[in-house]
mmCIF file of C-alpha atoms in Angstrom:
data_model
loop_
_atom_site.group_PDB
_atom_site.id
_atom_site.type_symbol
_atom_site.label_atom_id
_atom_site.label_comp_id
_atom_site.label_asym_id
_atom_site.label_seq_id
_atom_site.Cartn_x
_atom_site.Cartn_y
_atom_site.Cartn_z
ATOM 1 C CA MET D 1 0.113 0.014 -0.017
ATOM 2 C CA LEU D 2 2.851 2.407 0.858
ATOM 3 C CA ASP D 3 4.450 1.842 -2.509
ATOM 4 C CA PHE D 4 1.060 2.722 -4.266
ATOM 5 C CA LEU D 5 0.887 5.934 -2.213
ATOM 6 C CA LYS D 6 4.432 6.847 -3.177
ATOM 7 C CA HIS D 7 3.743 6.901 -6.922
ATOM 8 C CA PRO D 8 1.623 9.213 -8.901
ATOM 9 C CA TRP D 9 -1.979 8.036 -9.031
ATOM 10 C CA PRO D 10 -3.395 7.371 -12.394
ATOM 11 C CA TRP D 11 -5.807 9.914 -13.744
ATOM 12 C CA TYR D 12 -8.811 7.518 -13.350
ATOM 13 C CA VAL D 13 -8.265 7.382 -9.624
ATOM 14 C CA ALA D 14 -7.105 10.912 -8.824
ATOM 15 C CA GLY D 15 -9.576 12.637 -11.111
ATOM 16 C CA PRO D 16 -12.811 11.261 -9.649
ATOM 17 C CA LEU D 17 -11.492 11.718 -6.059
ATOM 18 C CA ILE D 18 -10.966 15.463 -6.874
ATOM 19 C CA GLY D 19 -14.287 15.517 -8.670
ATOM 20 C CA LEU D 20 -16.090 14.026 -5.667
ATOM 21 C CA THR D 21 -15.022 17.015 -3.550
ATOM 22 C CA VAL D 22 -17.710 18.953 -5.430
ATOM 23 C CA PRO D 23 -20.791 16.938 -4.356
ATOM 24 C CA ALA D 24 -19.251 16.360 -0.912
ATOM 25 C CA LEU D 25 -18.931 20.066 -0.231
ATOM 26 C CA LEU D 26 -22.481 20.700 -1.586
ATOM 27 C CA ILE D 27 -24.107 18.008 0.283
ATOM 28 C CA LEU D 28 -22.258 18.436 3.609
ATOM 29 C CA GLY D 29 -22.790 22.322 3.785
ATOM 30 C CA ASN D 30 -23.756 23.884 0.526
ATOM 31 C CA LYS D 31 -20.012 25.114 0.249
ATOM 32 C CA SER D 32 -18.130 26.095 -2.869
ATOM 33 C CA PHE D 33 -14.688 24.589 -3.598
ATOM 34 C CA GLY D 34 -11.896 27.245 -4.237
ATOM 35 C CA ILE D 35 -8.602 27.990 -2.730
ATOM 36 C CA SER D 36 -7.917 31.696 -3.655
ATOM 37 C CA SER D 37 -10.811 32.982 -1.429
ATOM 38 C CA SER D 38 -8.914 31.854 1.645
ATOM 39 C CA LEU D 39 -6.372 34.745 1.190
ATOM 40 C CA ARG D 40 -9.242 37.152 1.399
ATOM 41 C CA HIS D 41 -10.588 35.453 4.549
ATOM 42 C CA ILE D 42 -7.037 35.561 6.177
ATOM 43 C CA CYS D 43 -6.707 39.349 5.197
ATOM 44 C CA ALA D 44 -10.244 40.121 6.574
ATOM 45 C CA ALA D 45 -9.368 38.348 9.867
ATOM 46 C CA CYS D 46 -5.951 39.909 10.327
ATOM 47 C CA LEU D 47 -6.026 43.307 8.840
ATOM 48 C CA PRO D 48 -8.546 45.539 10.749
ATOM 49 C CA ALA D 49 -8.250 48.104 8.053
ATOM 50 C CA ASN D 50 -11.213 50.085 6.791
ATOM 51 C CA ILE D 51 -11.098 48.448 3.323
ATOM 52 C CA PRO D 52 -14.533 47.629 1.890
ATOM 53 C CA PHE D 53 -13.372 44.452 0.193
ATOM 54 C CA PHE D 54 -12.404 42.967 3.580
ATOM 55 C CA LYS D 55 -15.526 44.211 5.414
ATOM 56 C CA TYR D 56 -17.716 41.023 5.641
ATOM 57 C CA ASP D 57 -18.382 38.212 8.084
ATOM 58 C CA TRP D 58 -15.343 36.197 7.396
ATOM 59 C CA LYS D 59 -16.173 33.786 10.389
ATOM 60 C CA LYS D 60 -18.872 32.131 8.121
ATOM 61 C CA GLU D 61 -16.045 31.100 5.779
ATOM 62 C CA ILE D 62 -13.646 29.694 8.427
ATOM 63 C CA TRP D 63 -14.279 26.172 7.088
ATOM 64 C CA ASN D 64 -12.367 27.289 3.976
ATOM 65 C CA LEU D 65 -9.329 28.086 6.198
ATOM 66 C CA PHE D 66 -9.469 24.707 7.839
ATOM 67 C CA PHE D 67 -9.803 23.152 4.385
ATOM 68 C CA VAL D 68 -6.603 25.016 3.124
ATOM 69 C CA PHE D 69 -4.799 24.163 6.386
ATOM 70 C CA GLY D 70 -5.694 20.557 5.750
ATOM 71 C CA ILE D 71 -4.238 20.708 2.259
ATOM 72 C CA LEU D 72 -1.035 22.333 3.629
ATOM 73 C CA LEU D 73 -0.765 19.794 6.349
ATOM 74 C CA GLY D 74 -1.429 16.952 3.986
ATOM 75 C CA GLY D 75 1.151 18.143 1.610
ATOM 76 C CA ALA D 76 3.703 18.465 4.316
ATOM 77 C CA ILE D 77 3.019 14.939 5.614
ATOM 78 C CA ALA D 78 3.135 13.567 2.099
ATOM 79 C CA ALA D 79 6.442 15.343 1.297
ATOM 80 C CA HIS D 80 8.009 14.057 4.606
ATOM 81 C CA PHE D 81 6.816 10.529 4.723
ATOM 82 C CA LEU D 82 5.883 9.747 0.936
ATOM 83 C CA GLY D 83 8.502 11.821 -0.861
ATOM 84 C CA ASN D 84 10.538 10.085 -3.578
ATOM 85 C CA PRO D 85 14.208 10.919 -3.150
ATOM 86 C CA GLN D 86 14.996 10.184 -6.822
ATOM 87 C CA PRO D 87 15.251 13.038 -9.419
ATOM 88 C CA VAL D 88 12.169 13.945 -11.330
ATOM 89 C CA GLN D 89 11.767 11.865 -14.297
ATOM 90 C CA VAL D 90 11.732 14.154 -17.487
ATOM 91 C CA ASN D 91 11.200 13.020 -21.102
ATOM 92 C CA PRO D 92 14.517 13.000 -22.891
ATOM 93 C CA LYS D 93 13.362 15.354 -25.564
ATOM 94 C CA LEU D 94 12.221 17.813 -22.902
ATOM 95 C CA ALA D 95 15.479 17.400 -21.037
ATOM 96 C CA ASP D 96 17.518 18.268 -24.173
ATOM 97 C CA GLU D 97 15.284 21.385 -24.685
ATOM 98 C CA LEU D 98 15.679 22.413 -20.996
ATOM 99 C CA THR D 99 19.407 21.904 -21.175
ATOM 100 C CA SER D 100 19.581 24.505 -23.920
ATOM 101 C CA TYR D 101 17.990 26.913 -21.420
ATOM 102 C CA GLY D 102 20.558 26.026 -18.637
ATOM 103 C CA ILE D 103 18.100 23.751 -16.693
ATOM 104 C CA THR D 104 19.822 20.510 -15.785
ATOM 105 C CA ASN D 105 18.870 19.834 -12.111
ATOM 106 C CA TYR D 106 15.827 17.713 -11.717
ATOM 107 C CA ASN D 107 16.143 16.898 -7.939
ATOM 108 C CA ASN D 108 12.935 18.996 -7.124
ATOM 109 C CA LEU D 109 9.653 19.621 -8.657
ATOM 110 C CA VAL D 110 10.632 23.234 -9.132
ATOM 111 C CA PRO D 111 13.978 23.628 -11.119
ATOM 112 C CA GLN D 112 16.564 25.092 -8.778
ATOM 113 C CA ASP D 113 18.492 26.280 -11.802
ATOM 114 C CA ILE D 114 16.103 29.152 -12.305
ATOM 115 C CA MET D 115 13.934 29.268 -9.060
ATOM 116 C CA ASN D 116 16.363 30.347 -6.235
ATOM 117 C CA TRP D 117 17.100 33.361 -4.201
ATOM 118 C CA PRO D 118 20.203 34.455 -6.225
ATOM 119 C CA ALA D 119 18.036 34.135 -9.475
ATOM 120 C CA LEU D 120 15.549 36.441 -8.079
ATOM 121 C CA LEU D 121 18.005 39.325 -8.554
ATOM 122 C CA THR D 122 18.340 38.629 -12.298
ATOM 123 C CA LEU D 123 15.870 39.890 -14.831
ATOM 124 C CA LYS D 124 14.879 36.381 -15.792
ATOM 125 C CA GLY D 125 14.245 35.463 -12.072
ATOM 126 C CA PHE D 126 12.487 38.719 -11.464
ATOM 127 C CA LEU D 127 10.213 38.326 -14.405
ATOM 128 C CA LEU D 128 9.452 34.617 -13.599
ATOM 129 C CA MET D 129 8.884 34.902 -9.926
ATOM 130 C CA VAL D 130 7.686 38.367 -9.071
ATOM 131 C CA VAL D 131 6.053 39.543 -12.256
ATOM 132 C CA GLY D 132 4.662 36.058 -12.963
ATOM 133 C CA GLY D 133 3.313 35.754 -9.336
ATOM 134 C CA PHE D 134 1.679 39.234 -9.660
ATOM 135 C CA LEU D 135 -0.042 38.197 -12.966
ATOM 136 C CA VAL D 136 -1.425 34.922 -11.370
ATOM 137 C CA GLY D 137 -2.679 36.932 -8.463
ATOM 138 C CA PHE D 138 -4.220 39.515 -10.632
ATOM 139 C CA GLY D 139 -5.669 36.958 -13.026
ATOM 140 C CA THR D 140 -7.249 35.221 -10.109
ATOM 141 C CA ARG D 141 -8.856 38.275 -8.792
ATOM 142 C CA TYR D 142 -9.889 39.544 -12.165
ATOM 143 C CA ALA D 143 -11.493 36.135 -12.991
ATOM 144 C CA GLY D 144 -13.141 35.987 -9.720
ATOM 145 C CA GLY D 145 -11.477 32.730 -8.554
ATOM 146 C CA CYS D 146 -8.685 30.360 -9.261
ATOM 147 C CA THR D 147 -8.417 27.357 -11.582
ATOM 148 C CA SER D 148 -9.616 24.986 -9.052
ATOM 149 C CA GLY D 149 -12.653 27.039 -8.168
ATOM 150 C CA HIS D 150 -13.625 27.697 -11.736
ATOM 151 C CA ALA D 151 -12.547 24.465 -13.441
ATOM 152 C CA ILE D 152 -13.701 22.094 -10.781
ATOM 153 C CA MET D 153 -16.482 23.768 -8.981
ATOM 154 C CA GLY D 154 -17.806 26.244 -11.490
ATOM 155 C CA LEU D 155 -18.030 23.787 -14.437
ATOM 156 C CA SER D 156 -19.521 21.174 -12.252
ATOM 157 C CA ASN D 157 -22.382 23.691 -11.488
ATOM 158 C CA LEU D 158 -22.641 24.608 -15.227
ATOM 159 C CA GLN D 159 -21.615 28.339 -14.601
ATOM 160 C CA TRP D 160 -21.029 30.205 -17.618
ATOM 161 C CA PRO D 161 -18.446 32.531 -16.231
ATOM 162 C CA SER D 162 -16.446 29.504 -15.126
ATOM 163 C CA LEU D 163 -16.480 28.111 -18.595
ATOM 164 C CA ILE D 164 -15.080 31.428 -20.036
ATOM 165 C CA ALA D 165 -12.565 31.694 -17.210
ATOM 166 C CA THR D 166 -11.357 28.035 -17.678
ATOM 167 C CA ILE D 167 -11.077 28.605 -21.518
ATOM 168 C CA CYS D 168 -8.930 31.710 -20.842
ATOM 169 C CA PHE D 169 -6.796 29.858 -18.160
ATOM 170 C CA MET D 170 -6.066 27.183 -20.753
ATOM 171 C CA ILE D 171 -5.347 29.625 -23.640
ATOM 172 C CA GLY D 172 -3.067 31.684 -21.369
ATOM 173 C CA GLY D 173 -1.319 28.480 -20.215
ATOM 174 C CA PHE D 174 -0.693 27.443 -23.863
ATOM 175 C CA ILE D 175 0.579 30.827 -24.842
ATOM 176 C CA MET D 176 2.883 31.051 -21.740
ATOM 177 C CA ALA D 177 4.319 27.501 -22.074
ATOM 178 C CA ASN D 178 4.853 27.717 -25.844
ATOM 179 C CA LEU D 179 5.569 31.370 -26.698
ATOM 180 C CA ILE D 180 6.584 33.287 -23.621
ATOM 181 C CA LEU D 181 8.373 30.979 -21.391
ATOM 182 C CA PRO D 182 10.883 29.849 -23.949
ATOM 183 C CA PHE D 183 11.776 33.530 -24.634
ATOM 184 C CA LEU D 184 12.069 34.234 -20.866
ATOM 185 C CA LEU D 185 14.338 31.274 -20.366
ATOM 186 C CA THR D 186 16.732 32.592 -22.977
ATOM 187 C CA LEU D 187 17.333 35.896 -21.088
#
């Protein structure tokens, strides 16, 4: 059993388990699945500022904070007890392409060749980490939720805005991965 847990689960196991969170949340408490809203709840709880966006009864949404804490705790437990010490397996064609960009270390899920503190002080690192992080946050706020909220919960509820947001997320991901990222990695 432990060996099964240490390897990636097939899509036909992981997908339905993720999908079952939607009816479980709806049946257990008429709650919506989403992660990005938890940051708003934390800010509303911790920042007693007079900002209208944070003036609401965040205590009604405390279940979301426990949900996110459970995700973080589960991830930490899985990383500690179920982590695979072997380097990440990368397709040889992709490895050749990444080598041309100077990425050769596959010991972590995030390439340390470009994602590290010294790289943050370079143009490439600043664009990837700071500007990219800002754009993800801005896009999440502009779309009214994150990919998990829209693509899992919103599409399950047949919400038109979630379909539009998910299509835009996918188009943006394809453009980023195929056009913008190769350019940024050459900097």
